[in-house]
Amino acid sequence: MSRQHASMPGVEQFDEYFHKNPAPKSLSKHQALTREFVQFHLESSPNRRIALVTSGGTTVPLENQTVRFIDNFSAGTRGATSAEYFLEAGYAVIFLHRQFSLLPYSRHYSHSTNCFLDFMEEHDGDDERVVVRKEYQEKMRRVLHQYQLAKKNRLLLLLPFTTVTDYLFQLRSLAVSMQPLGERALFYLAAAVSDFFIPRERMEEHKIQSREDHAGGQGAGASRQLVINLDPVPKFLSTLVHSWAPKGSMIVSFKLETDPALLVAKAEQALKRYQHDLVIGNLLTTRKWEVVFITRNGGERWLRVPKARRSKSISGVEELVGKAERKHEAQHVDLEGGTVTEGMEIESLIIPELAIMHTDMIENGK
Ligand code: 9Z3
């Protein structure tokens, strides 16, 4: 796999990308749902802000009739959790998520770590009811209440995608549909988007065959190796900022790194390059406990969950917390640990901060 420097793509380059690669089947349906959602909120509560939250990983199919694909680690925890805090802060949320990744509210009771069956029991009595176990009643009632409130008030629109191309088509379509919102739109780009893909013109139609049967196309050759050439996915952020998104809207992107020595510099570079409002930097191993806000005024501001309230994580590495800090004068939002031991979600710190920044942008201009 070779890396070539891609020049900054403009609308034309994306036109070509969208011309050469197939649109997802759901595109027009999702566009109609989004327009309706935006219109509903513009008419029913003219001051309502809407956050577009992107979440989860994108796939890179190896075949058109896809059997195999490249994927990444993201389960959509950041996006699903953030969506809940945006709703709590009074936003309506469009949740553009990888199909089958975590969803707001149901995330508390899904997947193997929080299997919903473990929260229930057969009622101890004559009837045949199934009930929520006593110790989980309070939390489940709270989650259920929030979920139903969001549903009743039409505050949450769930839109799934699968491939990186689906994602880009939908991002453009959503951003354009959100234009009537102007500065009341906020983009929160937490999805882990692939940097490489196979363009349609070079993609195998059918399942790539094993051994020497696979003749022609990408995997040609007599050896049993499969060699795949990937092209760079055009960088969409600049086009989103300058063409697709409403003028004056707030645009927040994430930068993910694994090397603490790179994080701040790469986040600063992204902000400079794409000219948006905020880059939130995070390390793979500490992302549940700390993030850094890189702002246009040169700020490096760390948000951290206090030690006593950090959730346990098998893949996390606590010794790396603090290791990516660069500036001596870096600011911190560290909270007192106190005596509460229940895990604190870092998104409960991130979203209120963003809401304040967004208010400031609306009231004072960018
Ligand atoms: C992130 O950095 C997210 O915070 C995570 C969340 C993907 C780490 P999880 O789903 O993980 O909670 O497990 N997202 C953005 C990563 C990304 O691809 N950013 C692009 C880049 O770094 C810019 S848009 O180049």
mmCIF file of C-alpha atoms and ligand atoms in Angstrom:
data_model
loop_
_atom_site.group_PDB
_atom_site.id
_atom_site.type_symbol
_atom_site.label_atom_id
_atom_site.label_comp_id
_atom_site.label_asym_id
_atom_site.label_seq_id
_atom_site.Cartn_x
_atom_site.Cartn_y
_atom_site.Cartn_z
ATOM 1 C CA MET A 1 0.000 0.000 0.000
ATOM 2 C CA SER A 2 1.591 3.280 -1.021
ATOM 3 C CA ARG A 3 0.627 6.676 0.297
ATOM 4 C CA GLN A 4 0.265 9.457 -2.223
ATOM 5 C CA HIS A 5 -0.314 13.015 -1.289
ATOM 6 C CA ALA A 6 -3.837 13.993 -2.268
ATOM 7 C CA SER A 7 -4.290 17.673 -3.002
ATOM 8 C CA MET A 8 -7.084 19.502 -1.216
ATOM 9 C CA PRO A 9 -10.238 18.398 -2.977
ATOM 10 C CA GLY A 10 -12.923 20.865 -3.859
ATOM 11 C CA VAL A 11 -16.498 20.375 -4.938
ATOM 12 C CA GLU A 12 -15.397 19.203 -8.407
ATOM 13 C CA GLN A 13 -13.302 16.385 -7.041
ATOM 14 C CA PHE A 14 -16.237 15.242 -4.985
ATOM 15 C CA ASP A 15 -18.547 15.517 -7.971
ATOM 16 C CA GLU A 16 -16.223 13.087 -9.695
ATOM 17 C CA TYR A 17 -16.131 10.802 -6.666
ATOM 18 C CA PHE A 18 -19.913 10.792 -6.427
ATOM 19 C CA HIS A 19 -20.191 10.269 -10.156
ATOM 20 C CA LYS A 20 -17.864 7.266 -10.191
ATOM 21 C CA ASN A 21 -19.096 5.497 -7.079
ATOM 22 C CA PRO A 22 -22.628 4.237 -6.460
ATOM 23 C CA ALA A 23 -25.014 6.054 -4.129
ATOM 24 C CA PRO A 24 -26.619 4.073 -1.306
ATOM 25 C CA LYS A 25 -30.142 2.868 -2.028
ATOM 26 C CA SER A 26 -31.482 4.625 1.050
ATOM 27 C CA LEU A 27 -30.191 8.063 0.004
ATOM 28 C CA SER A 28 -33.398 9.665 -1.232
ATOM 29 C CA LYS A 29 -35.434 8.197 1.628
ATOM 30 C CA HIS A 30 -32.955 9.531 4.180
ATOM 31 C CA GLN A 31 -32.903 12.901 2.479
ATOM 32 C CA ALA A 32 -36.693 13.127 2.663
ATOM 33 C CA LEU A 33 -36.663 12.122 6.349
ATOM 34 C CA THR A 34 -34.011 14.736 7.107
ATOM 35 C CA ARG A 35 -35.832 17.527 5.314
ATOM 36 C CA GLU A 36 -38.996 16.654 7.164
ATOM 37 C CA PHE A 37 -37.128 16.546 10.492
ATOM 38 C CA VAL A 38 -35.466 19.915 9.898
ATOM 39 C CA GLN A 39 -38.740 21.478 8.744
ATOM 40 C CA PHE A 40 -40.624 20.113 11.735
ATOM 41 C CA HIS A 41 -38.191 21.706 14.175
ATOM 42 C CA LEU A 42 -37.930 24.977 12.285
ATOM 43 C CA GLU A 43 -41.710 25.326 12.440
ATOM 44 C CA SER A 44 -42.405 23.967 15.912
ATOM 45 C CA SER A 45 -39.499 25.523 17.819
ATOM 46 C CA PRO A 46 -37.621 28.110 15.797
ATOM 47 C CA ASN A 47 -34.757 28.294 18.310
ATOM 48 C CA ARG A 48 -34.108 24.581 18.368
ATOM 49 C CA ARG A 49 -30.560 23.610 17.464
ATOM 50 C CA ILE A 50 -29.868 20.419 15.586
ATOM 51 C CA ALA A 51 -26.697 18.360 15.952
ATOM 52 C CA LEU A 52 -25.632 15.947 13.270
ATOM 53 C CA VAL A 53 -23.722 13.243 15.142
ATOM 54 C CA THR A 54 -21.775 10.743 13.040
ATOM 55 C CA SER A 55 -20.841 7.498 14.706
ATOM 56 C CA GLY A 56 -19.131 4.138 14.228
ATOM 57 C CA GLY A 57 -16.718 2.757 11.678
ATOM 58 C CA THR A 58 -17.070 2.654 7.901
ATOM 59 C CA THR A 59 -16.511 -0.482 5.833
ATOM 60 C CA VAL A 60 -14.387 -0.738 2.702
ATOM 61 C CA PRO A 61 -15.874 -3.512 0.533
ATOM 62 C CA LEU A 62 -13.502 -5.690 -1.484
ATOM 63 C CA GLU A 63 -16.207 -6.968 -3.817
ATOM 64 C CA ASN A 64 -19.314 -5.350 -5.260
ATOM 65 C CA GLN A 65 -21.395 -8.303 -4.152
ATOM 66 C CA THR A 66 -19.728 -7.961 -0.819
ATOM 67 C CA VAL A 67 -18.531 -10.969 1.078
ATOM 68 C CA ARG A 68 -15.386 -9.396 2.520
ATOM 69 C CA PHE A 69 -14.601 -5.899 3.662
ATOM 70 C CA ILE A 70 -12.053 -3.908 5.663
ATOM 71 C CA ASP A 71 -13.390 -2.418 8.874
ATOM 72 C CA ASN A 72 -12.158 -0.645 11.987
ATOM 73 C CA PHE A 73 -12.532 -0.897 15.751
ATOM 74 C CA SER A 74 -15.189 1.739 16.396
ATOM 75 C CA ALA A 75 -18.278 0.443 18.190
ATOM 76 C CA GLY A 76 -19.971 3.841 18.156
ATOM 77 C CA THR A 77 -19.741 4.414 21.900
ATOM 78 C CA ARG A 78 -18.580 8.018 21.536
ATOM 79 C CA GLY A 79 -21.331 8.895 19.092
ATOM 80 C CA ALA A 80 -24.198 7.112 20.863
ATOM 81 C CA THR A 81 -23.223 8.514 24.260
ATOM 82 C CA SER A 82 -22.722 12.023 22.883
ATOM 83 C CA ALA A 83 -26.131 11.938 21.199
ATOM 84 C CA GLU A 84 -27.757 11.401 24.601
ATOM 85 C CA TYR A 85 -25.934 14.378 26.104
ATOM 86 C CA PHE A 86 -26.854 16.570 23.124
ATOM 87 C CA LEU A 87 -30.511 15.678 23.692
ATOM 88 C CA GLU A 88 -30.090 16.464 27.382
ATOM 89 C CA ALA A 89 -28.633 19.862 26.394
ATOM 90 C CA GLY A 90 -31.771 20.649 24.368
ATOM 91 C CA TYR A 91 -30.581 19.730 20.874
ATOM 92 C CA ALA A 92 -32.471 17.643 18.367
ATOM 93 C CA VAL A 93 -30.122 14.993 16.970
ATOM 94 C CA ILE A 94 -29.633 13.416 13.576
ATOM 95 C CA PHE A 95 -27.685 10.255 14.317
ATOM 96 C CA LEU A 96 -25.809 9.066 11.232
ATOM 97 C CA HIS A 97 -24.432 5.740 12.380
ATOM 98 C CA ARG A 98 -22.861 2.572 11.128
ATOM 99 C CA GLN A 99 -25.609 -0.013 10.893
ATOM 100 C CA PHE A 100 -25.675 -2.287 13.985
ATOM 101 C CA SER A 101 -23.312 -0.068 15.972
ATOM 102 C CA LEU A 102 -24.409 1.300 19.343
ATOM 103 C CA LEU A 103 -27.507 3.511 19.489
ATOM 104 C CA PRO A 104 -28.431 6.206 21.999
ATOM 105 C CA TYR A 105 -30.301 4.741 25.007
ATOM 106 C CA SER A 106 -30.412 1.134 23.823
ATOM 107 C CA ARG A 107 -26.596 1.124 24.124
ATOM 108 C CA HIS A 108 -27.073 0.625 27.870
ATOM 109 C CA TYR A 109 -28.635 -2.780 27.250
ATOM 110 C CA SER A 110 -27.132 -4.159 24.106
ATOM 111 C CA HIS A 111 -24.150 -6.174 23.008
ATOM 112 C CA SER A 112 -22.350 -8.814 24.998
ATOM 113 C CA THR A 113 -21.081 -6.590 27.811
ATOM 114 C CA ASN A 114 -24.563 -5.331 28.681
ATOM 115 C CA CYS A 115 -26.782 -8.134 27.480
ATOM 116 C CA PHE A 116 -30.389 -7.112 28.135
ATOM 117 C CA LEU A 117 -31.291 -10.611 29.341
ATOM 118 C CA ASP A 118 -29.040 -10.134 32.363
ATOM 119 C CA PHE A 119 -31.183 -7.234 33.503
ATOM 120 C CA MET A 120 -34.379 -9.286 33.599
ATOM 121 C CA GLU A 121 -35.891 -12.155 35.538
ATOM 122 C CA GLU A 122 -39.021 -14.258 35.636
ATOM 123 C CA HIS A 123 -41.429 -12.857 38.170
ATOM 124 C CA ASP A 124 -41.494 -14.778 41.391
ATOM 125 C CA GLY A 125 -45.199 -15.511 41.657
ATOM 126 C CA ASP A 126 -48.208 -17.109 40.010
ATOM 127 C CA ASP A 127 -48.237 -14.910 36.905
ATOM 128 C CA GLU A 128 -45.945 -15.369 33.957
ATOM 129 C CA ARG A 129 -44.528 -11.899 33.806
ATOM 130 C CA VAL A 130 -40.945 -11.064 33.006
ATOM 131 C CA VAL A 131 -39.644 -8.127 35.045
ATOM 132 C CA VAL A 132 -36.560 -5.941 35.321
ATOM 133 C CA ARG A 133 -34.468 -6.999 38.302
ATOM 134 C CA LYS A 134 -34.836 -4.779 41.314
ATOM 135 C CA GLU A 135 -31.286 -3.417 41.329
ATOM 136 C CA TYR A 136 -31.611 -2.196 37.724
ATOM 137 C CA GLN A 137 -35.080 -0.640 37.991
ATOM 138 C CA GLU A 138 -33.960 2.899 38.740
ATOM 139 C CA LYS A 139 -31.449 3.198 35.913
ATOM 140 C CA MET A 140 -33.675 1.481 33.381
ATOM 141 C CA ARG A 141 -36.606 3.704 34.265
ATOM 142 C CA ARG A 142 -34.375 6.764 33.754
ATOM 143 C CA VAL A 143 -33.067 5.533 30.402
ATOM 144 C CA LEU A 144 -36.535 4.483 29.226
ATOM 145 C CA HIS A 145 -37.972 7.836 30.235
ATOM 146 C CA GLN A 146 -35.342 9.781 28.280
ATOM 147 C CA TYR A 147 -35.759 7.514 25.266
ATOM 148 C CA GLN A 148 -39.519 7.878 25.186
ATOM 149 C CA LEU A 149 -39.274 11.628 25.657
ATOM 150 C CA ALA A 150 -36.934 11.910 22.672
ATOM 151 C CA LYS A 151 -39.257 9.752 20.585
ATOM 152 C CA LYS A 152 -42.439 11.550 21.587
ATOM 153 C CA ASN A 153 -40.978 14.948 20.762
ATOM 154 C CA ARG A 154 -39.387 13.709 17.536
ATOM 155 C CA LEU A 155 -35.980 14.779 18.718
ATOM 156 C CA LEU A 156 -33.940 11.872 17.405
ATOM 157 C CA LEU A 157 -33.569 10.761 13.798
ATOM 158 C CA LEU A 158 -31.626 7.526 13.284
ATOM 159 C CA LEU A 159 -29.996 7.053 9.878
ATOM 160 C CA PRO A 160 -27.735 4.044 9.188
ATOM 161 C CA PHE A 161 -24.837 3.669 6.740
ATOM 162 C CA THR A 162 -22.393 0.843 6.046
ATOM 163 C CA THR A 163 -19.592 1.673 3.618
ATOM 164 C CA VAL A 164 -17.327 4.712 3.481
ATOM 165 C CA THR A 165 -18.992 5.713 0.200
ATOM 166 C CA ASP A 166 -22.478 5.458 1.759
ATOM 167 C CA TYR A 167 -21.202 7.666 4.538
ATOM 168 C CA LEU A 168 -19.900 10.387 2.215
ATOM 169 C CA PHE A 169 -23.049 10.444 0.077
ATOM 170 C CA GLN A 170 -25.179 10.788 3.165
ATOM 171 C CA LEU A 171 -22.983 13.384 4.818
ATOM 172 C CA ARG A 172 -23.270 15.651 1.793
ATOM 173 C CA SER A 173 -27.000 15.128 1.487
ATOM 174 C CA LEU A 174 -27.625 15.756 5.200
ATOM 175 C CA ALA A 175 -25.446 18.847 5.338
ATOM 176 C CA VAL A 176 -27.239 20.382 2.367
ATOM 177 C CA SER A 177 -30.642 19.502 3.844
ATOM 178 C CA MET A 178 -29.603 21.227 7.066
ATOM 179 C CA GLN A 179 -28.856 24.540 5.341
ATOM 180 C CA PRO A 180 -32.113 26.217 6.417
ATOM 181 C CA LEU A 181 -30.855 25.884 10.012
ATOM 182 C CA GLY A 182 -27.915 28.241 9.441
ATOM 183 C CA GLU A 183 -25.901 28.798 12.603
ATOM 184 C CA ARG A 184 -28.209 26.562 14.625
ATOM 185 C CA ALA A 185 -26.695 23.486 12.990
ATOM 186 C CA LEU A 186 -23.821 21.703 14.695
ATOM 187 C CA PHE A 187 -21.702 18.957 13.096
ATOM 188 C CA TYR A 188 -20.095 16.467 15.468
ATOM 189 C CA LEU A 189 -17.999 14.116 13.370
ATOM 190 C CA ALA A 190 -17.165 11.190 15.628
ATOM 191 C CA ALA A 191 -17.384 8.409 13.027
ATOM 192 C CA ALA A 192 -14.098 6.646 12.296
ATOM 193 C CA VAL A 193 -13.946 7.147 8.544
ATOM 194 C CA SER A 194 -11.631 5.030 6.441
ATOM 195 C CA ASP A 195 -8.810 6.888 4.706
ATOM 196 C CA PHE A 196 -8.603 4.323 1.878
ATOM 197 C CA PHE A 197 -11.056 2.547 -0.401
ATOM 198 C CA ILE A 198 -11.392 0.631 -3.680
ATOM 199 C CA PRO A 199 -13.083 2.702 -6.389
ATOM 200 C CA ARG A 200 -16.023 1.038 -8.101
ATOM 201 C CA GLU A 201 -14.224 0.781 -11.445
ATOM 202 C CA ARG A 202 -11.523 -1.426 -9.903
ATOM 203 C CA MET A 203 -13.737 -3.471 -7.629
ATOM 204 C CA GLU A 204 -14.379 -7.152 -8.293
ATOM 205 C CA GLU A 205 -18.021 -7.924 -8.980
ATOM 206 C CA HIS A 206 -18.029 -11.374 -7.387
ATOM 207 C CA LYS A 207 -16.420 -12.970 -4.386
ATOM 208 C CA ILE A 208 -12.637 -13.010 -4.790
ATOM 209 C CA GLN A 209 -11.576 -16.614 -5.251
ATOM 210 C CA SER A 210 -8.891 -18.252 -3.191
ATOM 211 C CA ARG A 211 -5.725 -19.933 -4.565
ATOM 212 C CA GLU A 212 -4.773 -19.417 -8.151
ATOM 213 C CA ASP A 213 -8.427 -19.285 -9.303
ATOM 214 C CA HIS A 214 -8.577 -15.568 -8.797
ATOM 215 C CA ALA A 215 -7.721 -14.252 -12.221
ATOM 216 C CA GLY A 216 -8.095 -10.661 -13.376
ATOM 217 C CA GLY A 217 -8.971 -7.506 -11.435
ATOM 218 C CA GLN A 218 -7.340 -6.584 -8.147
ATOM 219 C CA GLY A 219 -6.153 -9.965 -7.082
ATOM 220 C CA ALA A 220 -4.576 -11.080 -10.331
ATOM 221 C CA GLY A 221 -1.486 -13.181 -10.242
ATOM 222 C CA ALA A 222 -0.405 -16.766 -9.877
ATOM 223 C CA SER A 223 0.538 -16.609 -6.208
ATOM 224 C CA ARG A 224 -1.843 -17.315 -3.341
ATOM 225 C CA GLN A 225 -1.314 -13.837 -1.968
ATOM 226 C CA LEU A 226 -4.093 -11.337 -2.322
ATOM 227 C CA VAL A 227 -2.729 -7.913 -3.195
ATOM 228 C CA ILE A 228 -5.159 -5.048 -2.786
ATOM 229 C CA ASN A 229 -4.561 -1.527 -4.027
ATOM 230 C CA LEU A 230 -6.481 1.121 -2.168
ATOM 231 C CA ASP A 231 -6.988 4.713 -3.248
ATOM 232 C CA PRO A 232 -7.147 7.601 -0.786
ATOM 233 C CA VAL A 233 -10.660 8.645 0.167
ATOM 234 C CA PRO A 234 -10.980 12.338 -0.714
ATOM 235 C CA LYS A 235 -10.736 14.525 2.381
ATOM 236 C CA PHE A 236 -14.257 15.738 2.903
ATOM 237 C CA LEU A 237 -13.848 18.163 5.771
ATOM 238 C CA SER A 238 -12.778 21.148 3.724
ATOM 239 C CA THR A 239 -15.655 20.679 1.269
ATOM 240 C CA LEU A 240 -18.101 20.190 4.135
ATOM 241 C CA VAL A 241 -16.920 23.405 5.769
ATOM 242 C CA HIS A 242 -16.843 25.524 2.621
ATOM 243 C CA SER A 243 -19.648 24.121 0.486
ATOM 244 C CA TRP A 244 -22.079 21.640 2.021
ATOM 245 C CA ALA A 245 -22.708 22.825 5.572
ATOM 246 C CA PRO A 246 -24.875 25.840 6.405
ATOM 247 C CA LYS A 247 -23.001 29.133 6.642
ATOM 248 C CA GLY A 248 -22.246 29.941 10.254
ATOM 249 C CA SER A 249 -22.824 26.404 11.511
ATOM 250 C CA MET A 250 -20.463 24.941 14.108
ATOM 251 C CA ILE A 251 -18.231 22.130 12.873
ATOM 252 C CA VAL A 252 -16.413 19.841 15.270
ATOM 253 C CA SER A 253 -14.190 17.000 14.070
ATOM 254 C CA PHE A 254 -12.305 14.303 15.950
ATOM 255 C CA LYS A 255 -8.696 13.340 15.509
ATOM 256 C CA LEU A 256 -7.672 9.879 16.562
ATOM 257 C CA GLU A 257 -4.066 8.857 17.142
ATOM 258 C CA THR A 258 -2.275 6.021 18.903
ATOM 259 C CA ASP A 259 1.052 7.816 19.497
ATOM 260 C CA PRO A 260 0.853 10.382 22.344
ATOM 261 C CA ALA A 261 3.717 12.344 20.758
ATOM 262 C CA LEU A 262 1.629 13.076 17.646
ATOM 263 C CA LEU A 263 -1.852 13.812 18.904
ATOM 264 C CA VAL A 264 -1.765 17.543 19.603
ATOM 265 C CA ALA A 265 0.306 18.415 16.525
ATOM 266 C CA LYS A 266 -1.975 16.417 14.226
ATOM 267 C CA ALA A 267 -5.101 17.937 15.736
ATOM 268 C CA GLU A 268 -3.635 21.439 15.293
ATOM 269 C CA GLN A 269 -2.730 20.641 11.704
ATOM 270 C CA ALA A 270 -6.293 19.456 10.955
ATOM 271 C CA LEU A 271 -7.802 22.642 12.363
ATOM 272 C CA LYS A 272 -5.445 24.806 10.355
ATOM 273 C CA ARG A 273 -6.021 22.846 7.176
ATOM 274 C CA TYR A 274 -9.801 22.657 7.265
ATOM 275 C CA GLN A 275 -10.580 25.972 8.926
ATOM 276 C CA HIS A 276 -13.458 24.708 11.030
ATOM 277 C CA ASP A 277 -14.236 25.441 14.659
ATOM 278 C CA LEU A 278 -12.843 22.731 16.872
ATOM 279 C CA VAL A 279 -10.814 19.542 16.730
ATOM 280 C CA ILE A 280 -11.246 17.114 19.593
ATOM 281 C CA GLY A 281 -8.161 14.948 19.893
ATOM 282 C CA ASN A 282 -8.182 11.523 21.480
ATOM 283 C CA LEU A 283 -5.851 8.565 21.886
ATOM 284 C CA LEU A 284 -7.119 5.078 21.208
ATOM 285 C CA THR A 285 -6.031 3.874 24.649
ATOM 286 C CA THR A 286 -7.299 6.768 26.774
ATOM 287 C CA ARG A 287 -10.299 7.970 24.768
ATOM 288 C CA LYS A 288 -12.822 7.101 27.441
ATOM 289 C CA TRP A 289 -11.045 9.180 30.088
ATOM 290 C CA GLU A 290 -9.501 12.213 28.395
ATOM 291 C CA VAL A 291 -9.796 14.340 25.263
ATOM 292 C CA VAL A 292 -8.146 17.568 24.169
ATOM 293 C CA PHE A 293 -9.928 20.566 22.644
ATOM 294 C CA ILE A 294 -7.834 22.336 20.011
ATOM 295 C CA THR A 295 -9.334 25.712 19.225
ATOM 296 C CA ARG A 296 -8.597 28.429 16.711
ATOM 297 C CA ASN A 297 -7.088 30.747 19.311
ATOM 298 C CA GLY A 298 -4.256 28.251 19.836
ATOM 299 C CA GLY A 299 -5.829 26.657 22.887
ATOM 300 C CA GLU A 300 -4.951 23.179 24.142
ATOM 301 C CA ARG A 301 -7.567 22.304 26.665
ATOM 302 C CA TRP A 302 -7.788 18.915 28.331
ATOM 303 C CA LEU A 303 -10.993 17.419 29.641
ATOM 304 C CA ARG A 304 -10.458 14.538 32.031
ATOM 305 C CA VAL A 305 -12.582 12.201 34.044
ATOM 306 C CA PRO A 306 -11.262 12.155 37.625
ATOM 307 C CA LYS A 307 -9.367 9.004 38.536
ATOM 308 C CA ALA A 308 -11.951 7.715 40.979
ATOM 309 C CA ARG A 309 -14.670 7.918 38.376
ATOM 310 C CA ARG A 310 -12.936 6.316 35.410
ATOM 311 C CA SER A 311 -14.832 3.373 34.012
ATOM 312 C CA LYS A 312 -12.898 0.129 33.712
ATOM 313 C CA SER A 313 -11.746 -0.692 30.212
ATOM 314 C CA ILE A 314 -9.973 -3.806 28.998
ATOM 315 C CA SER A 315 -8.309 -2.069 26.063
ATOM 316 C CA GLY A 316 -7.596 1.199 27.888
ATOM 317 C CA VAL A 317 -4.134 2.065 29.272
ATOM 318 C CA GLU A 318 -4.458 4.368 32.283
ATOM 319 C CA GLU A 319 -0.719 5.073 32.532
ATOM 320 C CA LEU A 320 -0.973 6.988 29.266
ATOM 321 C CA VAL A 321 -3.422 9.541 30.669
ATOM 322 C CA GLY A 322 -1.662 12.917 30.557
ATOM 323 C CA LYS A 323 1.144 11.701 28.281
ATOM 324 C CA ALA A 324 -0.059 13.508 25.151
ATOM 325 C CA GLU A 325 -0.025 16.970 26.757
ATOM 326 C CA ARG A 326 2.185 19.398 24.860
ATOM 327 C CA LYS A 327 1.922 22.884 26.239
ATOM 328 C CA HIS A 328 3.089 23.814 29.707
ATOM 329 C CA GLU A 329 0.243 26.260 29.842
ATOM 330 C CA ALA A 330 -2.325 23.699 28.662
ATOM 331 C CA GLN A 331 -5.640 24.183 30.401
ATOM 332 C CA HIS A 332 -7.480 21.456 32.250
ATOM 333 C CA VAL A 333 -11.022 20.761 33.189
ATOM 334 C CA ASP A 334 -10.347 18.229 35.956
ATOM 335 C CA LEU A 335 -13.181 17.614 38.317
ATOM 336 C CA GLU A 336 -12.948 16.639 41.929
ATOM 337 C CA GLY A 337 -13.126 12.896 42.412
ATOM 338 C CA GLY A 338 -15.342 13.141 45.489
ATOM 339 C CA THR A 339 -16.767 9.971 46.922
ATOM 340 C CA VAL A 340 -18.927 8.940 43.999
ATOM 341 C CA THR A 341 -17.542 5.844 42.386
ATOM 342 C CA GLU A 342 -19.996 5.305 39.551
ATOM 343 C CA GLY A 343 -18.230 5.647 36.196
ATOM 344 C CA MET A 344 -18.433 9.084 34.636
ATOM 345 C CA GLU A 345 -18.770 9.382 30.890
ATOM 346 C CA ILE A 346 -16.396 11.885 29.344
ATOM 347 C CA GLU A 347 -19.149 12.922 26.924
ATOM 348 C CA SER A 348 -20.932 14.434 29.951
ATOM 349 C CA LEU A 349 -18.036 16.932 30.024
ATOM 350 C CA ILE A 350 -17.616 17.367 26.270
ATOM 351 C CA ILE A 351 -21.183 18.197 25.224
ATOM 352 C CA PRO A 352 -21.975 20.965 27.755
ATOM 353 C CA GLU A 353 -18.688 22.637 26.745
ATOM 354 C CA LEU A 354 -19.705 22.491 23.084
ATOM 355 C CA ALA A 355 -23.158 23.849 23.829
ATOM 356 C CA ILE A 356 -21.555 26.878 25.526
ATOM 357 C CA MET A 357 -19.191 27.423 22.588
ATOM 358 C CA HIS A 358 -22.098 27.108 20.167
ATOM 359 C CA THR A 359 -24.156 29.670 22.089
ATOM 360 C CA ASP A 360 -21.200 32.007 22.068
ATOM 361 C CA MET A 361 -20.811 31.602 18.304
ATOM 362 C CA ILE A 362 -24.494 32.279 17.709
ATOM 363 C CA GLU A 363 -24.556 35.335 19.955
ATOM 364 C CA ASN A 364 -21.219 36.859 19.008
ATOM 365 C CA GLY A 365 -20.597 35.494 15.536
ATOM 366 C CA LYS A 366 -17.632 33.342 14.585
HETATM 367 C C1 9Z3 B 1 -12.888 9.519 16.925
HETATM 368 O O1 9Z3 B 1 -11.789 9.908 17.168
HETATM 369 C C2 9Z3 B 1 -13.795 8.878 17.980
HETATM 370 O O2 9Z3 B 1 -13.651 9.507 19.206
HETATM 371 C C3 9Z3 B 1 -13.533 7.350 18.130
HETATM 372 C C4 9Z3 B 1 -14.567 6.795 19.108
HETATM 373 C C5 9Z3 B 1 -13.673 6.671 16.780
HETATM 374 C C6 9Z3 B 1 -12.136 7.115 18.692
HETATM 375 P P1 9Z3 B 1 -15.677 4.528 19.813
HETATM 376 O O3 9Z3 B 1 -16.628 4.433 18.676
HETATM 377 O O4 9Z3 B 1 -14.426 5.419 19.321
HETATM 378 O O5 9Z3 B 1 -16.293 5.211 21.011
HETATM 379 O O6 9Z3 B 1 -15.079 3.193 20.172
HETATM 380 N N1 9Z3 B 1 -13.423 9.650 15.688
HETATM 381 C C7 9Z3 B 1 -12.828 10.262 14.552
HETATM 382 C C8 9Z3 B 1 -11.720 9.466 13.955
HETATM 383 C C9 9Z3 B 1 -11.368 9.926 12.564
HETATM 384 O O7 9Z3 B 1 -11.427 9.119 11.686
HETATM 385 N N2 9Z3 B 1 -11.018 11.193 12.334
HETATM 386 C C10 9Z3 B 1 -10.493 11.646 11.074
HETATM 387 C C11 9Z3 B 1 -8.993 11.683 11.183
HETATM 388 O O8 9Z3 B 1 -8.465 11.480 12.297
HETATM 389 C C12 9Z3 B 1 -10.965 13.050 10.759
HETATM 390 S S1 9Z3 B 1 -12.666 13.165 10.417
HETATM 391 O O9 9Z3 B 1 -8.331 11.900 10.172
#
